[in-house]
Tab-separated table of C-alpha atoms in Angstrom:
chain	number	residue	atom	x	y	z
A	14	MET	CA	94.381	-6.847	217.044
A	15	ASN	CA	94.929	-9.513	214.489
A	16	GLU	CA	97.236	-10.643	211.645
A	17	THR	CA	95.511	-8.459	209.138
A	18	SER	CA	96.192	-5.194	211.574
A	19	HIS	CA	98.397	-2.542	210.149
A	20	TYR	CA	100.437	-2.238	213.280
A	21	ARG	CA	100.581	-6.019	214.614
A	22	PHE	CA	102.591	-7.394	217.580
A	23	PRO	CA	106.052	-7.416	216.642
A	24	PRO	CA	107.592	-10.852	216.483
A	25	ALA	CA	110.397	-11.577	218.773
A	26	SER	CA	112.256	-12.820	215.655
A	27	ALA	CA	112.576	-9.400	214.595
A	28	TYR	CA	113.802	-8.105	217.986
A	29	ARG	CA	117.360	-7.232	216.527
A	30	LEU	CA	115.766	-5.952	213.070
A	31	ASN	CA	113.396	-3.631	215.054
A	32	ARG	CA	116.477	-2.568	217.307
A	33	CYS	CA	118.587	-1.635	214.183
A	34	LEU	CA	115.603	0.435	212.791
A	35	PHE	CA	114.995	2.193	216.385
A	36	ALA	CA	118.944	2.938	216.276
A	37	LEU	CA	118.518	4.596	212.542
A	38	LYS	CA	115.658	6.467	213.893
A	39	SER	CA	116.658	7.531	217.193
A	40	ASP	CA	120.647	7.381	218.013
A	41	ASP	CA	122.124	10.078	216.228
A	42	ALA	CA	125.472	8.887	216.574
A	43	PHE	CA	124.394	5.377	215.221
A	44	ARG	CA	122.878	6.974	211.945
A	45	ALA	CA	125.964	9.025	211.484
A	46	ARG	CA	128.145	6.106	211.087
A	47	PHE	CA	125.701	4.158	209.095
A	48	LEU	CA	125.604	7.033	206.820
A	49	GLU	CA	129.460	7.009	206.814
A	50	ASP	CA	129.503	3.094	206.008
A	51	ALA	CA	126.648	1.293	206.357
A	52	ASP	CA	128.211	-2.134	206.169
A	53	ALA	CA	130.468	-1.357	209.050
A	54	ALA	CA	127.385	0.191	211.134
A	55	MET	CA	125.385	-2.947	210.447
A	56	SER	CA	128.380	-5.228	211.631
A	57	GLU	CA	128.170	-3.596	215.124
A	58	LEU	CA	124.350	-4.986	215.300
A	59	GLU	CA	124.803	-8.876	214.816
A	60	LEU	CA	122.084	-8.936	212.608
A	61	ASP	CA	121.402	-11.739	210.477
A	62	ALA	CA	122.975	-11.114	206.610
A	63	GLU	CA	119.181	-10.945	205.137
A	64	ASP	CA	118.146	-8.334	207.647
A	65	ALA	CA	121.058	-6.276	207.202
A	66	ALA	CA	121.029	-6.214	203.419
A	67	ALA	CA	117.239	-5.332	203.699
A	68	VAL	CA	118.035	-2.531	205.702
A	69	VAL	CA	120.982	-1.536	203.800
A	70	ARG	CA	118.973	-1.361	200.594
A	71	GLY	CA	115.871	0.351	202.568
A	72	ASP	CA	113.855	-2.166	201.131
A	73	ARG	CA	110.630	-1.620	202.757
A	74	ASP	CA	108.483	-4.613	201.401
A	75	ALA	CA	111.242	-7.057	202.679
A	76	LEU	CA	111.725	-5.331	205.978
A	77	LEU	CA	107.840	-5.509	206.732
A	78	ALA	CA	107.943	-8.990	205.319
A	79	ARG	CA	110.518	-10.004	207.918
A	80	GLY	CA	108.724	-8.614	210.930
A	81	ALA	CA	109.733	-4.881	211.113
A	82	HIS	CA	107.369	-2.582	212.610
A	83	PRO	CA	106.155	-0.432	209.971
A	84	TYR	CA	106.492	2.788	211.925
A	85	LEU	CA	110.249	1.955	212.579
A	86	VAL	CA	110.855	1.231	208.758
A	87	PHE	CA	109.125	4.688	207.880
A	88	MET	CA	110.663	6.912	210.372
A	89	ALA	CA	114.135	5.455	209.944
A	90	ASP	CA	113.846	6.370	206.309
A	91	LEU	CA	112.568	9.644	206.917
A	92	ARG	CA	115.477	10.458	209.363
A	93	LEU	CA	117.996	9.301	206.888
A	94	ARG	CA	116.522	11.306	204.314
A	95	ILE	CA	116.464	14.546	206.480
A	96	GLU	CA	120.425	14.040	206.748
A	97	ARG	CA	120.913	12.761	203.013
A	98	GLU	CA	118.819	15.834	201.514
A	99	PRO	CA	118.554	18.632	204.357
A	100	VAL	CA	117.926	21.263	201.600
A	101	SER	CA	114.947	19.603	200.663
A	102	PHE	CA	113.110	20.374	203.987
A	103	GLU	CA	111.864	23.717	205.070
A	104	PHE	CA	112.459	24.068	208.914
A	105	PHE	CA	109.757	25.903	211.023
B	2	MET	CA	91.750	22.991	238.273
B	3	LEU	CA	91.222	22.041	234.591
B	4	VAL	CA	90.816	25.061	232.609
B	5	GLY	CA	91.013	24.089	228.898
B	6	ALA	CA	91.338	21.149	226.741
B	7	PHE	CA	92.754	20.702	223.388
B	8	ALA	CA	93.705	17.896	220.893
B	9	CYS	CA	96.499	19.077	218.243
B	10	ALA	CA	98.231	17.053	215.494
B	11	HIS	CA	101.831	16.359	215.687
B	12	THR	CA	103.137	15.203	212.338
B	13	PRO	CA	106.756	16.109	211.847
B	14	GLN	CA	106.214	17.188	208.560
B	15	LEU	CA	104.382	20.517	210.427
B	16	LEU	CA	107.833	21.066	211.914
B	17	ALA	CA	110.170	19.998	208.926
B	18	ARG	CA	108.191	20.305	205.782
B	19	PRO	CA	109.549	18.260	202.854
B	20	SER	CA	108.584	19.355	199.459
B	21	THR	CA	106.014	16.667	199.358
B	22	GLU	CA	104.044	18.686	201.445
B	23	ASP	CA	101.458	21.393	200.495
B	24	ARG	CA	102.801	24.671	202.146
B	25	ASP	CA	99.704	26.243	202.285
B	26	LEU	CA	97.852	23.577	204.157
B	27	VAL	CA	100.931	23.369	206.579
B	28	LEU	CA	100.585	26.922	207.389
B	29	ARG	CA	96.858	26.852	207.899
B	30	VAL	CA	97.561	24.316	210.292
B	31	HIS	CA	99.819	26.716	211.903
B	32	GLY	CA	97.339	29.298	211.947
B	33	ALA	CA	95.350	26.960	214.026
B	34	PHE	CA	98.269	26.166	216.389
B	35	ALA	CA	98.906	30.045	216.902
B	36	ARG	CA	94.971	30.210	218.067
B	37	VAL	CA	95.656	27.497	220.564
B	38	LYS	CA	98.780	29.506	221.892
B	39	ARG	CA	96.602	32.659	222.287
B	40	ARG	CA	94.032	30.537	223.880
B	41	LEU	CA	96.885	29.160	226.468
B	42	GLU	CA	97.722	32.687	227.197
B	43	THR	CA	94.152	33.907	227.737
B	44	LEU	CA	93.714	31.210	229.965
B	45	ARG	CA	96.678	31.901	232.212
B	46	ALA	CA	97.908	28.446	232.520
B	47	ASP	CA	100.106	27.324	235.089
B	48	ALA	CA	100.939	23.811	233.558
B	49	ILE	CA	100.056	21.964	230.192
B	50	ALA	CA	99.501	18.221	230.771
B	51	VAL	CA	100.328	16.565	227.202
B	52	VAL	CA	98.838	13.175	226.806
B	53	ALA	CA	101.032	11.882	223.910
B	54	GLY	CA	101.594	8.537	222.294
B	55	ASP	CA	105.410	7.712	222.145
B	56	HIS	CA	106.778	6.729	218.616
B	57	VAL	CA	108.797	4.090	220.019
B	58	GLU	CA	111.222	6.750	221.106
B	59	ALA	CA	111.450	6.665	224.999
B	60	PHE	CA	110.629	3.173	224.915
B	61	PHE	CA	111.419	0.426	222.708
B	62	LEU	CA	110.789	-3.319	222.878
B	63	ASP	CA	112.883	-3.873	226.039
B	64	ALA	CA	109.622	-2.541	228.152
B	65	VAL	CA	106.184	-1.587	226.606
B	66	PRO	CA	104.240	0.555	229.241
B	67	ALA	CA	100.569	1.243	228.389
B	68	LEU	CA	99.660	4.506	230.565
B	69	GLY	CA	102.171	6.591	232.868
B	70	VAL	CA	103.372	9.921	233.799
B	71	TYR	CA	106.832	11.757	233.216
B	72	VAL	CA	107.708	12.961	236.783
B	73	GLY	CA	111.237	14.230	236.455
B	74	SER	CA	112.495	17.760	237.109
B	75	GLU	CA	112.745	18.099	233.122
B	76	CYS	CA	112.582	16.270	229.946
B	77	ALA	CA	114.323	16.683	226.713
B	78	GLY	CA	114.114	15.427	223.255
B	79	THR	CA	116.033	15.784	219.750
B	80	PHE	CA	114.503	15.713	216.120
B	81	GLY	CA	117.179	16.622	213.572
B	82	ARG	CA	118.084	20.289	214.284
B	83	TYR	CA	115.576	20.836	216.629
B	84	ARG	CA	116.596	20.318	220.444
B	85	TYR	CA	113.843	20.792	222.906
B	86	ARG	CA	113.817	21.142	226.811
B	87	PHE	CA	111.058	21.376	229.234
B	88	PRO	CA	110.631	21.842	232.674
B	89	ILE	CA	108.074	19.415	234.362
B	90	HIS	CA	105.561	20.424	236.963
B	91	GLU	CA	106.694	18.232	239.424
B	92	PRO	CA	104.232	18.429	242.059
B	93	LEU	CA	101.330	18.208	239.452
B	94	ALA	CA	103.142	15.033	237.785
B	95	ARG	CA	103.565	13.205	241.330
B	96	ALA	CA	99.829	13.989	242.277
B	97	VAL	CA	98.812	12.376	238.929
B	98	VAL	CA	100.802	9.359	239.554
B	99	GLU	CA	100.372	9.048	242.976
B	100	GLN	CA	96.368	9.759	242.864
B	101	GLY	CA	96.045	7.696	239.589
B	102	VAL	CA	97.904	4.730	241.008
B	103	GLU	CA	95.534	5.354	244.376
B	104	ARG	CA	92.744	5.077	242.181
B	105	GLY	CA	93.177	1.772	240.739
B	106	PHE	CA	95.259	2.922	237.296
B	107	ASP	CA	98.649	0.777	237.388
B	108	LEU	CA	100.593	3.646	236.063
B	109	PHE	CA	104.171	3.636	235.325
B	110	TYR	CA	106.241	6.664	235.942
B	111	THR	CA	109.799	7.571	234.869
B	112	GLN	CA	112.264	10.206	235.904
B	113	HIS	CA	114.562	10.113	232.663
B	114	ALA	CA	113.399	9.201	228.908
B	115	PRO	CA	113.937	10.734	225.561
B	116	LEU	CA	110.874	12.950	225.064
B	117	ASP	CA	108.942	12.048	222.145
B	118	TYR	CA	108.119	14.373	219.129
B	119	ALA	CA	104.689	13.914	219.720
B	120	PHE	CA	105.023	15.976	222.701
B	121	TYR	CA	107.040	18.781	221.251
B	122	VAL	CA	105.590	19.438	217.755
B	123	PRO	CA	102.739	20.870	219.082
B	124	LEU	CA	104.517	22.588	222.000
B	125	HIS	CA	106.761	24.219	219.393
B	126	PHE	CA	103.721	26.254	217.811
B	127	THR	CA	101.529	26.390	220.821
B	128	MET	CA	103.735	27.129	224.152
B	129	PRO	CA	102.666	30.406	225.445
B	130	GLU	CA	105.052	33.162	226.361
B	131	PRO	CA	106.180	33.219	228.852
B	132	GLY	CA	106.705	29.278	228.794
B	133	VAL	CA	105.067	27.026	231.371
B	134	PRO	CA	106.093	23.718	232.847
B	135	ILE	CA	104.482	20.573	231.282
B	136	VAL	CA	103.400	17.301	232.439
B	137	PRO	CA	104.185	14.616	229.914
B	138	LEU	CA	101.367	11.886	230.022
B	139	HIS	CA	102.281	8.620	227.774
B	140	VAL	CA	99.928	6.380	226.373
B	141	ASN	CA	101.252	3.336	223.676
B	142	VAL	CA	99.845	3.659	220.763
B	143	TYR	CA	101.979	2.099	218.345
B	144	LEU	CA	103.048	-1.318	220.206
B	145	PRO	CA	100.394	-3.810	220.103
B	146	PRO	CA	98.618	-4.981	222.411
B	147	GLN	CA	97.599	-1.211	223.281
B	148	PRO	CA	95.413	-0.259	226.111
B	149	THR	CA	91.675	-0.129	224.873
B	150	PRO	CA	89.971	3.070	223.914
B	151	ARG	CA	87.635	2.346	227.002
B	152	ARG	CA	90.560	1.877	229.326
B	153	CYS	CA	92.033	5.486	228.187
B	154	TYR	CA	88.810	7.125	228.449
B	155	ASP	CA	88.194	5.831	232.037
B	156	TRP	CA	91.670	6.924	232.648
B	157	GLY	CA	90.922	10.191	231.505
B	158	ARG	CA	87.955	10.497	233.754
B	159	THR	CA	90.200	9.836	236.561
B	160	LEU	CA	92.699	12.076	235.341
B	161	GLY	CA	90.181	14.959	234.777
B	162	GLU	CA	89.039	14.633	238.371
B	163	ILE	CA	92.668	14.485	239.771
B	164	LEU	CA	93.421	17.655	237.671
B	165	GLN	CA	90.179	19.579	238.559
B	166	ALA	CA	90.954	19.225	242.317
B	167	ARG	CA	94.586	20.559	242.098
B	168	PRO	CA	94.848	24.304	242.960
B	169	GLU	CA	96.979	24.903	239.524
B	170	ARG	CA	95.442	26.224	236.570
B	171	VAL	CA	96.253	23.178	233.859
B	172	VAL	CA	95.528	22.520	230.384
B	173	LEU	CA	95.359	19.308	228.986
B	174	MET	CA	96.554	18.634	225.593
B	175	ALA	CA	96.058	15.639	223.545
B	176	SER	CA	98.605	15.137	220.817
B	177	GLY	CA	97.909	12.881	217.770
B	178	GLY	CA	95.619	11.907	215.037
B	179	MET	CA	93.583	11.837	212.845
B	180	SER	CA	93.902	8.927	210.280
B	181	HIS	CA	97.060	8.166	208.571
B	182	PHE	CA	99.093	4.960	208.378
B	183	PRO	CA	102.798	5.804	208.441
B	184	GLY	CA	104.795	2.761	207.242
B	185	THR	CA	101.878	0.885	205.680
B	186	ASP	CA	100.498	0.082	201.920
B	187	ARG	CA	97.493	2.562	203.171
B	188	TYR	CA	100.130	5.572	203.887
B	189	ALA	CA	98.457	7.712	200.919
B	190	SER	CA	94.943	6.716	201.292
B	191	PRO	CA	93.838	7.937	204.953
B	192	GLU	CA	90.144	7.711	205.996
B	193	PHE	CA	89.094	11.143	206.267
B	194	GLU	CA	85.404	10.488	205.796
B	195	TYR	CA	85.634	8.576	209.211
B	196	ASP	CA	87.681	11.496	210.759
B	197	ARG	CA	84.832	13.784	209.477
B	198	ARG	CA	82.132	11.809	211.035
B	199	LEU	CA	84.033	11.392	214.246
B	200	LEU	CA	84.256	15.079	214.151
B	201	ASP	CA	80.797	15.745	213.613
B	202	ALA	CA	79.913	13.486	217.069
B	203	LEU	CA	82.774	15.235	219.035
B	204	LYS	CA	80.938	18.778	217.821
B	205	ALA	CA	77.624	17.291	219.132
B	206	GLY	CA	79.266	16.457	222.414
B	207	HIS	CA	79.320	12.580	221.870
B	208	GLY	CA	82.790	12.204	222.873
B	209	ARG	CA	82.019	9.425	225.040
B	210	GLU	CA	81.508	7.459	221.647
B	211	LEU	CA	85.032	7.048	221.193
B	212	ALA	CA	85.327	4.804	224.407
B	213	ALA	CA	83.206	2.339	222.540
B	214	ILE	CA	85.369	2.174	219.544
B	215	THR	CA	87.430	-0.923	219.545
B	216	GLY	CA	91.218	-0.890	219.147
B	217	GLU	CA	90.642	-3.002	216.066
B	218	GLU	CA	88.556	-0.405	214.350
B	219	LEU	CA	91.071	2.264	215.201
B	220	ASP	CA	93.827	0.432	213.507
B	221	LYS	CA	91.755	-0.390	210.555
B	222	MET	CA	90.968	3.649	210.303
B	223	GLY	CA	94.429	4.467	210.748
B	224	ASN	CA	93.482	6.229	213.987
B	225	ILE	CA	95.565	4.257	216.682
B	226	GLU	CA	96.660	7.632	217.955
B	227	LEU	CA	92.926	8.613	219.004
B	228	ARG	CA	93.589	6.540	222.291
B	229	THR	CA	95.178	9.874	223.391
B	230	TRP	CA	92.122	11.625	222.295
B	231	ALA	CA	89.824	9.189	224.319
B	232	VAL	CA	91.894	9.950	227.333
B	233	LEU	CA	91.018	13.851	226.933
B	234	LEU	CA	87.597	12.941	226.301
B	235	GLY	CA	87.275	10.952	229.486
B	236	ALA	CA	88.235	14.141	231.214
B	237	VAL	CA	86.022	16.792	229.388
B	238	GLY	CA	82.912	14.638	229.329
B	239	GLU	CA	80.286	15.941	227.121
B	240	ALA	CA	81.684	19.074	226.072
B	241	ARG	CA	81.145	20.215	222.475
B	242	ALA	CA	84.401	20.332	220.318
B	243	ASP	CA	85.364	23.500	218.583
B	244	VAL	CA	87.389	22.217	215.669
B	245	TYR	CA	89.637	24.834	214.792
B	246	CYS	CA	90.888	22.892	211.685
B	247	TYR	CA	90.458	19.674	209.883
B	248	GLU	CA	93.221	19.634	206.937
B	249	PRO	CA	93.508	16.439	205.274
B	250	SER	CA	96.959	16.345	203.413
B	251	TRP	CA	97.734	13.105	200.889
B	252	HIS	CA	98.777	11.076	203.955
B	253	HIS	CA	97.204	12.515	207.082
B	254	GLY	CA	94.143	14.424	208.536
B	255	ASN	CA	95.558	17.185	210.502
B	256	ALA	CA	92.789	18.692	213.178
B	257	VAL	CA	93.103	21.075	215.782
B	258	VAL	CA	90.490	21.123	218.219
B	259	GLU	CA	89.565	22.899	221.686
B	260	TRP	CA	86.895	21.846	224.150
B	261	PRO	CA	85.305	23.978	226.799
B	262	VAL	CA	85.742	22.821	230.322
């Protein structure tokens, strides 16, 4: 794997950012708090301000540039959309 | 003994379909899953050993295991409104981890971890009736450095020997693939021609070729998840693939495949 790979080694500097995206993806309670009050939920995680702002904006390019894992960005967004717009999904 | 081998796509849009997805395509993949389900019933499987790549669900960056076995009494996972709970075939799971380690694979095991959708999306559609216990087998596909395809293939060869010597009738199911690039700029342009060439090779019984592909190539082709197929191919050897479907959506090559064993 190298720096041109689609899925690169997650830099340690982005650990907290990736942990935040992991929580949005997989922690139903945290996701619910985020949907209720994003800024308050973000304050739980001790992210730096720019990371937190990129998460709240859902700014994929900024998140990737800051070391976020692409899959976590993708699925955190999908899970938030399922909660926000459940009617646009057909459930099998 | 090993009585069947299948590969199944697991993209969650097959379970919860957003309006962006072609409904007819999704239903065609469901049709292929229904064939797998009927086959599992015909094969009278006692257990399904599911090889899947964790989508950073059971294992975050706190610990990144490469290859392993879920050896609990049961496992559970949730995805939105979906709630899954499966019994684990504990004697079989224990045999796999104990014999695997004995034979030189430094497997991890867990008795409690969230089950990833890579396991339960295919099982949602293919679990025979009545249901059977599973053995979740983990491969790290999303957090580099992942195990090499060669290592996955070699583990599969040993896994196949372990399963073959067991008294239970075991179906091996690889979950994942084919080409897709979630979260990257390539999301809307997968490598479908690569998938088709690979399926042609598998139909000709050339599964061993997957062991020779580099991890770098899998990443380039949107096929990091095919490490799970490499495990299966190690177990089925030169068997010729029967491709139930290959359905390329705007972002994902959905394949359902059986190998005779």
